[in-house]
mmCIF file of C-alpha atoms and ligand atoms in Angstrom:
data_model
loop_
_atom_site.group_PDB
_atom_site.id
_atom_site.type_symbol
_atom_site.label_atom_id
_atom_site.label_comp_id
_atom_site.label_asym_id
_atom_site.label_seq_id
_atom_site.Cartn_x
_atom_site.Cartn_y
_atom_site.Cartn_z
ATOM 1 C CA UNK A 264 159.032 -97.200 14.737
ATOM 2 C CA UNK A 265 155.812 -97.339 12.806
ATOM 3 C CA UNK A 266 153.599 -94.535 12.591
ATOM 4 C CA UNK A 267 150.315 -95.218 14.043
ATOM 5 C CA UNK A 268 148.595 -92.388 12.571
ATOM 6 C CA UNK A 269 150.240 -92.734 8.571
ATOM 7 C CA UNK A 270 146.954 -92.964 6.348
ATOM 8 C CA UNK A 271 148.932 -93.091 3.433
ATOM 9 C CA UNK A 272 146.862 -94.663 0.711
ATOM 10 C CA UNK A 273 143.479 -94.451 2.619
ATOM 11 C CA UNK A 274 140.678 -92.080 1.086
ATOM 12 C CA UNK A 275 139.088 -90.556 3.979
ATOM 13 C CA UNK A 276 134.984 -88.662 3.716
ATOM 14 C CA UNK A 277 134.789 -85.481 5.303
ATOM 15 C CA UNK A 278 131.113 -84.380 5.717
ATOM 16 C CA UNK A 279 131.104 -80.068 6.644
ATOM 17 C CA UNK A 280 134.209 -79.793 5.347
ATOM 18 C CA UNK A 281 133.469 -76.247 4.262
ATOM 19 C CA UNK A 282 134.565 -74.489 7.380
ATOM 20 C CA UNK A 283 135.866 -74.701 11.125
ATOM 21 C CA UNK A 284 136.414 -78.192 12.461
ATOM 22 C CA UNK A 285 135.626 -80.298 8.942
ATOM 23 C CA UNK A 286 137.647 -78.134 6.870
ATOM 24 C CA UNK A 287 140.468 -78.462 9.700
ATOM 25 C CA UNK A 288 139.997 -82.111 9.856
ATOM 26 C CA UNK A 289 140.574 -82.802 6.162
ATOM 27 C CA UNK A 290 143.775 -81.122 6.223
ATOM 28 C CA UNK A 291 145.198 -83.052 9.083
ATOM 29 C CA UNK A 292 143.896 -85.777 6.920
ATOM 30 C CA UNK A 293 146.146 -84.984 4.369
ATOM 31 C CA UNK A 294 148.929 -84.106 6.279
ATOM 32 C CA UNK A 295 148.404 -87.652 7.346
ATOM 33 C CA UNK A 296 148.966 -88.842 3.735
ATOM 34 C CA UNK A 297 145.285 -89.257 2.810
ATOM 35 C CA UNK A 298 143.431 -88.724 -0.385
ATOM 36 C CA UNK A 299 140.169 -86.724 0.917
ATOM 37 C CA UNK A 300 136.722 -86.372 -0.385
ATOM 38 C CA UNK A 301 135.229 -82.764 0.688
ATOM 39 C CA UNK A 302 131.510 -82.546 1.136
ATOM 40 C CA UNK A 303 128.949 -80.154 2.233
ATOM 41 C CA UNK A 304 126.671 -77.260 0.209
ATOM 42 C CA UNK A 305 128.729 -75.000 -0.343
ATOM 43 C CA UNK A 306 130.263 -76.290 -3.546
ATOM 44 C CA UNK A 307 132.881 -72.558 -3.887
ATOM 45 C CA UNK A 308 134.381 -72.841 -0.334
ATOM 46 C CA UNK A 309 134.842 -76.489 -0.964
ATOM 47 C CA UNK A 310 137.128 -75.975 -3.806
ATOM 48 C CA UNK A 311 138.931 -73.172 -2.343
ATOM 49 C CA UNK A 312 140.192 -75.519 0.549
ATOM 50 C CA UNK A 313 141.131 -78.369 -2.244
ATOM 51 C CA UNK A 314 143.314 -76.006 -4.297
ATOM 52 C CA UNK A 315 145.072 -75.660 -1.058
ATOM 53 C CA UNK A 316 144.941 -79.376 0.016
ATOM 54 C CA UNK A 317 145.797 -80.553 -3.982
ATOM 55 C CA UNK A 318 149.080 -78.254 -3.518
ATOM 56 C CA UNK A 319 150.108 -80.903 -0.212
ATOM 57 C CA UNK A 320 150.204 -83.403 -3.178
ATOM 58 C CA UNK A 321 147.043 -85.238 -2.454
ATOM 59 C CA UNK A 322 144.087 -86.716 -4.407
ATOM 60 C CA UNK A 323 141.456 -84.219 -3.084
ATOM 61 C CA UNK A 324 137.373 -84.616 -5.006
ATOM 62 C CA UNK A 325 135.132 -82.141 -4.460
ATOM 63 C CA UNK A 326 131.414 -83.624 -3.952
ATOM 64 C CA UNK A 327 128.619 -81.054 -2.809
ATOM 65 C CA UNK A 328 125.731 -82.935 -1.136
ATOM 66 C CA UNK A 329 123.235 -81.773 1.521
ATOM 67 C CA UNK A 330 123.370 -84.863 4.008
ATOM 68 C CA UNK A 331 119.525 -84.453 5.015
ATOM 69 C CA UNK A 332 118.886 -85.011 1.086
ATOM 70 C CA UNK A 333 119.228 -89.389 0.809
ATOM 71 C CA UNK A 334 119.395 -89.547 -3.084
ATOM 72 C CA UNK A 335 122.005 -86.758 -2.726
ATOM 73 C CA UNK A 336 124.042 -88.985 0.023
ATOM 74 C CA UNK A 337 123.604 -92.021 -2.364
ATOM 75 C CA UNK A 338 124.844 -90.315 -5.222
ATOM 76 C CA UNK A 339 127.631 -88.265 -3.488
ATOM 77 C CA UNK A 340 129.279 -91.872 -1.832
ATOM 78 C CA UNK A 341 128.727 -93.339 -5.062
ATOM 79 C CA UNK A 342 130.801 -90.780 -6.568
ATOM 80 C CA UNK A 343 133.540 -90.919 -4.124
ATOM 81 C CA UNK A 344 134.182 -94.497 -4.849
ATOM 82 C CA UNK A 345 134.089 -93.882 -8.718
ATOM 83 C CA UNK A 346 136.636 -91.081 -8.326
ATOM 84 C CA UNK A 347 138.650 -92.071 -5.439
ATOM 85 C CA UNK A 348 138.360 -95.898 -5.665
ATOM 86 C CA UNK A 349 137.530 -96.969 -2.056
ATOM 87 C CA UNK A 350 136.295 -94.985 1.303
ATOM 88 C CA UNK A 351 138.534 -96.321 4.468
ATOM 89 C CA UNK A 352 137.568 -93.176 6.943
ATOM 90 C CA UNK A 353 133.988 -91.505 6.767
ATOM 91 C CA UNK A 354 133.872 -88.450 9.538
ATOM 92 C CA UNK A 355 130.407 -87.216 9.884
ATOM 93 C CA UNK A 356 131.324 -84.149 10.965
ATOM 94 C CA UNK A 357 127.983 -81.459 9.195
ATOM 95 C CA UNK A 358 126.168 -80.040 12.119
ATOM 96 C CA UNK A 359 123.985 -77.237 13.197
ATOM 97 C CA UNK A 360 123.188 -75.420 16.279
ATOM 98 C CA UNK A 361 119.792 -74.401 16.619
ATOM 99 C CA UNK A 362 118.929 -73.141 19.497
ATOM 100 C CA UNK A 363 115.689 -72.432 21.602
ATOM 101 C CA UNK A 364 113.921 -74.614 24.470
ATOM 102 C CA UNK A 365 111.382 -77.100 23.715
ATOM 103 C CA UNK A 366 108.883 -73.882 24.236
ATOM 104 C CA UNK A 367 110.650 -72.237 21.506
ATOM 105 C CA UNK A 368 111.493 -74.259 18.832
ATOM 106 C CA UNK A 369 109.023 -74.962 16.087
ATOM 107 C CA UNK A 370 108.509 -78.429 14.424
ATOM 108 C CA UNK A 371 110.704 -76.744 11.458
ATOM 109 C CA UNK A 372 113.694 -76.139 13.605
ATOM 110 C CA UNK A 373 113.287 -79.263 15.256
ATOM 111 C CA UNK A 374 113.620 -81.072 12.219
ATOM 112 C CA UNK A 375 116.309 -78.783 11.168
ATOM 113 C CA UNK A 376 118.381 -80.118 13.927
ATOM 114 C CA UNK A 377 117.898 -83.427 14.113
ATOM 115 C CA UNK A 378 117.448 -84.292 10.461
ATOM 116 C CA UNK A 379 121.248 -82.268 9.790
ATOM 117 C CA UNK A 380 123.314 -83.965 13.174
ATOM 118 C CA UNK A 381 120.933 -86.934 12.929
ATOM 119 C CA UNK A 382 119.276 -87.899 10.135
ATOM 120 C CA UNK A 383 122.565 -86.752 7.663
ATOM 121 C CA UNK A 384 124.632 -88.833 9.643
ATOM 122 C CA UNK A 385 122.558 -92.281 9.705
ATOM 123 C CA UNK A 386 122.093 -91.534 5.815
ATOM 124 C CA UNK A 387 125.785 -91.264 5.103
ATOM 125 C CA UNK A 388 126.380 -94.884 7.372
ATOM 126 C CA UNK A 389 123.773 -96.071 5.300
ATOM 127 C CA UNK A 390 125.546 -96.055 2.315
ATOM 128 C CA UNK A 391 129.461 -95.992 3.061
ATOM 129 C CA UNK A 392 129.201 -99.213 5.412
ATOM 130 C CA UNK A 393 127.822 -101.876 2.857
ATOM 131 C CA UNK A 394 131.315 -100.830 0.915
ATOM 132 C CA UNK A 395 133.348 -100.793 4.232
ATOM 133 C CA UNK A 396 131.885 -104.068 5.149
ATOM 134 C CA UNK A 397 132.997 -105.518 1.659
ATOM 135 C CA UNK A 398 135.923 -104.434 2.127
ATOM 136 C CA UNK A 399 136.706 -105.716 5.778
ATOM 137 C CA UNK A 400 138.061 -102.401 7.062
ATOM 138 C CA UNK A 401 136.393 -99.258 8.135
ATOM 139 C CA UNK A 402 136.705 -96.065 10.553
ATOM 140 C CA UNK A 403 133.508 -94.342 11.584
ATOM 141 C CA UNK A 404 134.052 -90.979 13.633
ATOM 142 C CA UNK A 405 131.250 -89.356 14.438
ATOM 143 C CA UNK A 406 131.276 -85.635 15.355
ATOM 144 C CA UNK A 407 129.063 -85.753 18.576
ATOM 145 C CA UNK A 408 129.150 -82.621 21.402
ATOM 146 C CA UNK A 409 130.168 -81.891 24.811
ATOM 147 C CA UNK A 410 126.453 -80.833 25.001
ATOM 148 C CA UNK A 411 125.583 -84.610 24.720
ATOM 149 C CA UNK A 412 126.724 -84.811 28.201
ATOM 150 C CA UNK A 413 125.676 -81.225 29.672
ATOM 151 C CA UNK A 414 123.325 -78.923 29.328
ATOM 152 C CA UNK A 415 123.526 -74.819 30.311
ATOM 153 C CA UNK A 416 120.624 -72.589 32.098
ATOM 154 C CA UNK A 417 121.557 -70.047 30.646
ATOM 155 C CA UNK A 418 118.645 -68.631 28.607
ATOM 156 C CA UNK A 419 120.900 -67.521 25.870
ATOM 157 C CA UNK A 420 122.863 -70.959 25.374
ATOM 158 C CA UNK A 421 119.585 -73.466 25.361
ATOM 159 C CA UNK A 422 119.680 -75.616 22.401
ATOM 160 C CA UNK A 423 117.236 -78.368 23.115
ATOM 161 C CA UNK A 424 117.112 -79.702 20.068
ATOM 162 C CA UNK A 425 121.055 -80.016 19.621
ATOM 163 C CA UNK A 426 121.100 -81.710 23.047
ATOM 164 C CA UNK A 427 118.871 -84.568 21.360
ATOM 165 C CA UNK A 428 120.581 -84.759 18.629
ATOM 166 C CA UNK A 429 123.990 -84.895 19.902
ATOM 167 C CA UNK A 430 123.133 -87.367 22.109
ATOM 168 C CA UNK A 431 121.622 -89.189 19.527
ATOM 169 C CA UNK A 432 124.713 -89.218 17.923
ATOM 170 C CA UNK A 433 126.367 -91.251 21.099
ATOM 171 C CA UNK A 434 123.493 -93.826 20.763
ATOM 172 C CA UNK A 435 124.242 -94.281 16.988
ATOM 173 C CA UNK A 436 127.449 -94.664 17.499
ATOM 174 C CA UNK A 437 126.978 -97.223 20.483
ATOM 175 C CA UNK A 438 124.613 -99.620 18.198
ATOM 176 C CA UNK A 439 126.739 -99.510 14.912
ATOM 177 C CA UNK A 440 130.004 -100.276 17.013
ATOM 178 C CA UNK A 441 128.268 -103.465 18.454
ATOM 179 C CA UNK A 442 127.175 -104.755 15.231
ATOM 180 C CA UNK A 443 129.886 -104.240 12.945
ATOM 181 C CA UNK A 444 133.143 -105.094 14.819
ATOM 182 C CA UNK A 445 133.255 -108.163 13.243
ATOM 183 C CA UNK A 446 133.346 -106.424 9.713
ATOM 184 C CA UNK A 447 136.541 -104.810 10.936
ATOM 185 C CA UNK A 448 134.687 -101.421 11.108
ATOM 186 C CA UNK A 449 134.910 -99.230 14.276
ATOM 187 C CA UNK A 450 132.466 -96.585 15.199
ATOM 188 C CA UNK A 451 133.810 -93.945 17.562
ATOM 189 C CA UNK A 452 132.451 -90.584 19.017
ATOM 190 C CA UNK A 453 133.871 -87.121 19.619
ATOM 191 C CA UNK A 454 132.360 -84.387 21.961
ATOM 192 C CA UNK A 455 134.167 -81.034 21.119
ATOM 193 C CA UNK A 456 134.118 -78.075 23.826
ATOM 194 C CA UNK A 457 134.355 -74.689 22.785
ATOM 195 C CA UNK A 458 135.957 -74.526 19.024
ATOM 196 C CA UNK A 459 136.087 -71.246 17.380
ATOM 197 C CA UNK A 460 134.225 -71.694 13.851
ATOM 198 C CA UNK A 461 131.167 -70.377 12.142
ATOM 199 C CA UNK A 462 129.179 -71.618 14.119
ATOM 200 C CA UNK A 463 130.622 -70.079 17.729
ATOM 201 C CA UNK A 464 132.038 -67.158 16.174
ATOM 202 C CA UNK A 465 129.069 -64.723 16.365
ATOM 203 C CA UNK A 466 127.239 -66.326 19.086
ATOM 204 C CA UNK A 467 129.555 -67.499 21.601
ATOM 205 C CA UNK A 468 133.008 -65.508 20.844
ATOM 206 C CA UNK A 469 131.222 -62.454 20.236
ATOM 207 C CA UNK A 470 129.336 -62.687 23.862
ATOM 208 C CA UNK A 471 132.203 -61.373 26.058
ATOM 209 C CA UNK A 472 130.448 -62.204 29.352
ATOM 210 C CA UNK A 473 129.891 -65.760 27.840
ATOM 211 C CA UNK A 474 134.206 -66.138 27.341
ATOM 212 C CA UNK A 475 135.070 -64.725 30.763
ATOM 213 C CA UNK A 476 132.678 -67.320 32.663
ATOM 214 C CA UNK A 477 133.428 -70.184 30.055
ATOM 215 C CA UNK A 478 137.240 -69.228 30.599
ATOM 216 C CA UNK A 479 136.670 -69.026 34.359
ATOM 217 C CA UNK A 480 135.079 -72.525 34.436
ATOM 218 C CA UNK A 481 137.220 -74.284 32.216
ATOM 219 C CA UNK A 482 140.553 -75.914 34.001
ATOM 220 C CA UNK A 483 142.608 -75.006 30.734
ATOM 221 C CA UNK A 484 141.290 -71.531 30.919
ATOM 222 C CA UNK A 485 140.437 -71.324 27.257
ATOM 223 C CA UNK A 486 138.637 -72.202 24.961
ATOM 224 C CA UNK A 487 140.098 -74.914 22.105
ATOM 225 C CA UNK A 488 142.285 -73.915 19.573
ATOM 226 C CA UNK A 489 142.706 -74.893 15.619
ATOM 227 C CA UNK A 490 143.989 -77.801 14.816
ATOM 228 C CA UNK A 491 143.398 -79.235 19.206
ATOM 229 C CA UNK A 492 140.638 -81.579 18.038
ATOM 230 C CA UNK A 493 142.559 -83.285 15.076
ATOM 231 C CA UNK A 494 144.352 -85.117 17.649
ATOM 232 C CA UNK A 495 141.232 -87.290 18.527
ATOM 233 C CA UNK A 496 139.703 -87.341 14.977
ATOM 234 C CA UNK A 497 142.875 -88.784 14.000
ATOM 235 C CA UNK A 498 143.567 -91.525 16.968
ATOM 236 C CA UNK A 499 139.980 -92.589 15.926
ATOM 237 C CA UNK A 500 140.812 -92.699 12.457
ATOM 238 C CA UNK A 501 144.203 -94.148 11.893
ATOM 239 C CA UNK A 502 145.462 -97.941 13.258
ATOM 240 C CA UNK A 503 146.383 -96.029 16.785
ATOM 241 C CA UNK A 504 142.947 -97.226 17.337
ATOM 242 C CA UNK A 505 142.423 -100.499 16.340
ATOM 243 C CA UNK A 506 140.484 -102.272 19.065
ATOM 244 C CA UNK A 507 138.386 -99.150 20.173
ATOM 245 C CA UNK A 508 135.129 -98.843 19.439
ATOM 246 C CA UNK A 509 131.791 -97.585 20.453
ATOM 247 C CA UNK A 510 133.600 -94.938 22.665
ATOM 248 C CA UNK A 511 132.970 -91.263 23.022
ATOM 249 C CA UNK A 512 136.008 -88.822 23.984
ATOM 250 C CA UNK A 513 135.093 -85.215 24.543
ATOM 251 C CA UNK A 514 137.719 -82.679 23.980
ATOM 252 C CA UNK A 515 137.087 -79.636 25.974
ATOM 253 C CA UNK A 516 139.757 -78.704 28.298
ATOM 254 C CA UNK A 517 138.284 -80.272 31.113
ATOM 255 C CA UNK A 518 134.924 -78.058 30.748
ATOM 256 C CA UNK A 519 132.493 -80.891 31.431
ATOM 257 C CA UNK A 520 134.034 -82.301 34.823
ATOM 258 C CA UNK A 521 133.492 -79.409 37.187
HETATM 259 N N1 NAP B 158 132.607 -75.314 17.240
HETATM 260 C C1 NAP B 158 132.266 -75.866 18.385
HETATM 261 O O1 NAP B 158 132.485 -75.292 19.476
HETATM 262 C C2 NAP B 158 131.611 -77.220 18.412
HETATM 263 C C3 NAP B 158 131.372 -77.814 19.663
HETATM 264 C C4 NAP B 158 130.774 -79.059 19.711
HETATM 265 C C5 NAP B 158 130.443 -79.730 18.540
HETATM 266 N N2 NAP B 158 130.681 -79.112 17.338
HETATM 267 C C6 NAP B 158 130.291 -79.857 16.140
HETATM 268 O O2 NAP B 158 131.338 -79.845 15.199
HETATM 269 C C7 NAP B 158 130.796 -79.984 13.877
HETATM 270 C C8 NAP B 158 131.407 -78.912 12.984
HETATM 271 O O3 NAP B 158 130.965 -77.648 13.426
HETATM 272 P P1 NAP B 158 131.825 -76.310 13.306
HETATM 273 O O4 NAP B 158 132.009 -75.790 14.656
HETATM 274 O O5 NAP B 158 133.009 -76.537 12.437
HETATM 275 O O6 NAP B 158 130.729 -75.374 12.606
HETATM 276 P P2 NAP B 158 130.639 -74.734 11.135
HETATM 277 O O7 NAP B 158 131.866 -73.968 10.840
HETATM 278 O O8 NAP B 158 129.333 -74.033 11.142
HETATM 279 O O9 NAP B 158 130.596 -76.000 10.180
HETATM 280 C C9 NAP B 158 129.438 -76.762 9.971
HETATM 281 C C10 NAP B 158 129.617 -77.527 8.676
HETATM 282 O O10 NAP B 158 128.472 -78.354 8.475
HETATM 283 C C11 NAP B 158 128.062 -78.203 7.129
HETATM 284 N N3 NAP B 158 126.643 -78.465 6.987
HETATM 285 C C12 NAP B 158 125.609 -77.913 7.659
HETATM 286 N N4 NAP B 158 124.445 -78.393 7.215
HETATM 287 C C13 NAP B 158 124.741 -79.281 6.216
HETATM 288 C C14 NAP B 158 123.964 -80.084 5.347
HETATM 289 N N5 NAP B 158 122.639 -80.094 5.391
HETATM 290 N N6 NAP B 158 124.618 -80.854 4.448
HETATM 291 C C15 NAP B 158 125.959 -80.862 4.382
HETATM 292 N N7 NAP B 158 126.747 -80.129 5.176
HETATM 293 C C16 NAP B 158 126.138 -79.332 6.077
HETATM 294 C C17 NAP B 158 128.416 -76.762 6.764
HETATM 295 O O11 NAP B 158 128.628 -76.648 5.365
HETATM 296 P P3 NAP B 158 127.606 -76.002 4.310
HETATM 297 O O12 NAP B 158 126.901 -74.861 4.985
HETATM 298 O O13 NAP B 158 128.510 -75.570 3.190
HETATM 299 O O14 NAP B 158 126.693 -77.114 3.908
HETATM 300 C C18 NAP B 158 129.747 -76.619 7.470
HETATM 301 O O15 NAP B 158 130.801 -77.085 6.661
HETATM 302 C C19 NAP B 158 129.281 -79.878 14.027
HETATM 303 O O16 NAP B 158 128.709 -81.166 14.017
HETATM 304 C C20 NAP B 158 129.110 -79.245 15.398
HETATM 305 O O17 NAP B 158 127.876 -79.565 16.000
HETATM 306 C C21 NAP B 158 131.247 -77.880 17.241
#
């Protein structure tokens, strides 16, 4: 039987890939069979994790860019396709967390947020679909939120600006899958739950209280484990997708529907 999810000879972008989900994502890539391009700033971690994903035998490039920078994203795709020859998969995966209500966050954190989950994001599409679109085949998977579909109360957990921007994310996703189906491109969504990373692992996983209500709440009882949102990334990646687009799947354990 054929294997939906083979990416043998695609070259997939992973943007973040210098920790948690990104850096988990671009191995499943290559366990997949794909030749990866890592990016994010943090040019040392980024060649730590391709010595380990060169030694699975794959074509793995190294390309530090800061996604809110625009020459930086030109230059970085541009390299990508010199070294790697094509990009088939782009996951825009960098994000940030701020957090603070719209009483608390300054215009600098504001922009923080939505110029890394938004503006990055729209700058990498702006460059990688023109070559997907040449090419008459492209997978788009945006790394979106849970927290584009609820919000907490809780003081502690506000992050106004990452609501926005997450959501924002949906709504990018939305248009781009509308116009460029017929280019053979999809454009899909995912809303992760509760991930351990660097991003949780102070804040949330260090806040006992936090885990015994979010474990309470959720029906899986538990937060998500390594390697539980590959699944999703990959569906959306590989041909097991083919005629989905514009969707959003949130992988939380059921967190978001009670
Ligand atoms: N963990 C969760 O529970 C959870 C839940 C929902 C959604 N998410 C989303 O999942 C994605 C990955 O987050 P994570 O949990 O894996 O957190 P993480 O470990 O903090 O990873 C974030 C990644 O984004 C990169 N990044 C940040 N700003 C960047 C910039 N300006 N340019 C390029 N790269 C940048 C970071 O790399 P550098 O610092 O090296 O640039 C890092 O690799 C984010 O979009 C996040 O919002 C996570």
């Amino acid at each position: 039987m054929k294997n939906l999810f083979d990416l043998t000879g695609r070259v997939a972008v992973v943007t973040g890939a210098s920790s948690g989900l990104g850096a988990d994502a671009a191995r499943a890539y290559v366990e997949q069979g794909a030749d990866v391009a890592l990016l994010a700033r943090r040019a040392a971690k980024l060649e730590t994790l391709a010595d380990e994903l060169r030694r699975m035998g794959r074509r793995v490039e190294v390309v530090p860019c800061d996604v809110t920078d625009e020459e930086q994203v030109k230059r970085a795709v541009a390299e990508v396709i010199g070294r790697l020859g094509r990009i088939d998969i782009l996951l825009n995966n960098a994000g940030v967390a701020v957090r603070g209500s719209v009483e608390e966050l300054t215009a600098e954190d504001w922009d923080r947020g939505m110029n890394t989950n938004l503006r990055g994001m729209f700058f990498m599409c702006k460059y990688v679909v023109p070559h997907m679109r040449a090419q008459h085949y492209g997978r788009i998977v945006n790394i979106s939120s849970v927290n584009a579909r609820i919000a907490d109360k809780n003081p502690a957990l506000v992050r106004h600006v990452y609501n926005a921007s997450k959501a924002g994310v949906r709504g990018l996703t939305l248009g781009m899958a509308a116009s460029y189906g017929m280019d053979n491109i999809t454009v899909n969504a995912v809303g992760p739950g509760l991930f351990e990373s660097e991003m949780t692992a102070d804040t949330l996983f260090a806040n006992e209280p936090f885990m015994q209500m979010y474990n309470a709440i959720c029906p899986m009882g538990r937060p998500g484990r390594r390697g539980e949102l590959n699944g999703t990334i990959l569906y959306f990646s590989s041909e097991a997708s083919s005629y989905v687009t514009g969707q959003y799947v949130v992988v939380d354990g059921g967190t978001s529907l009670v």
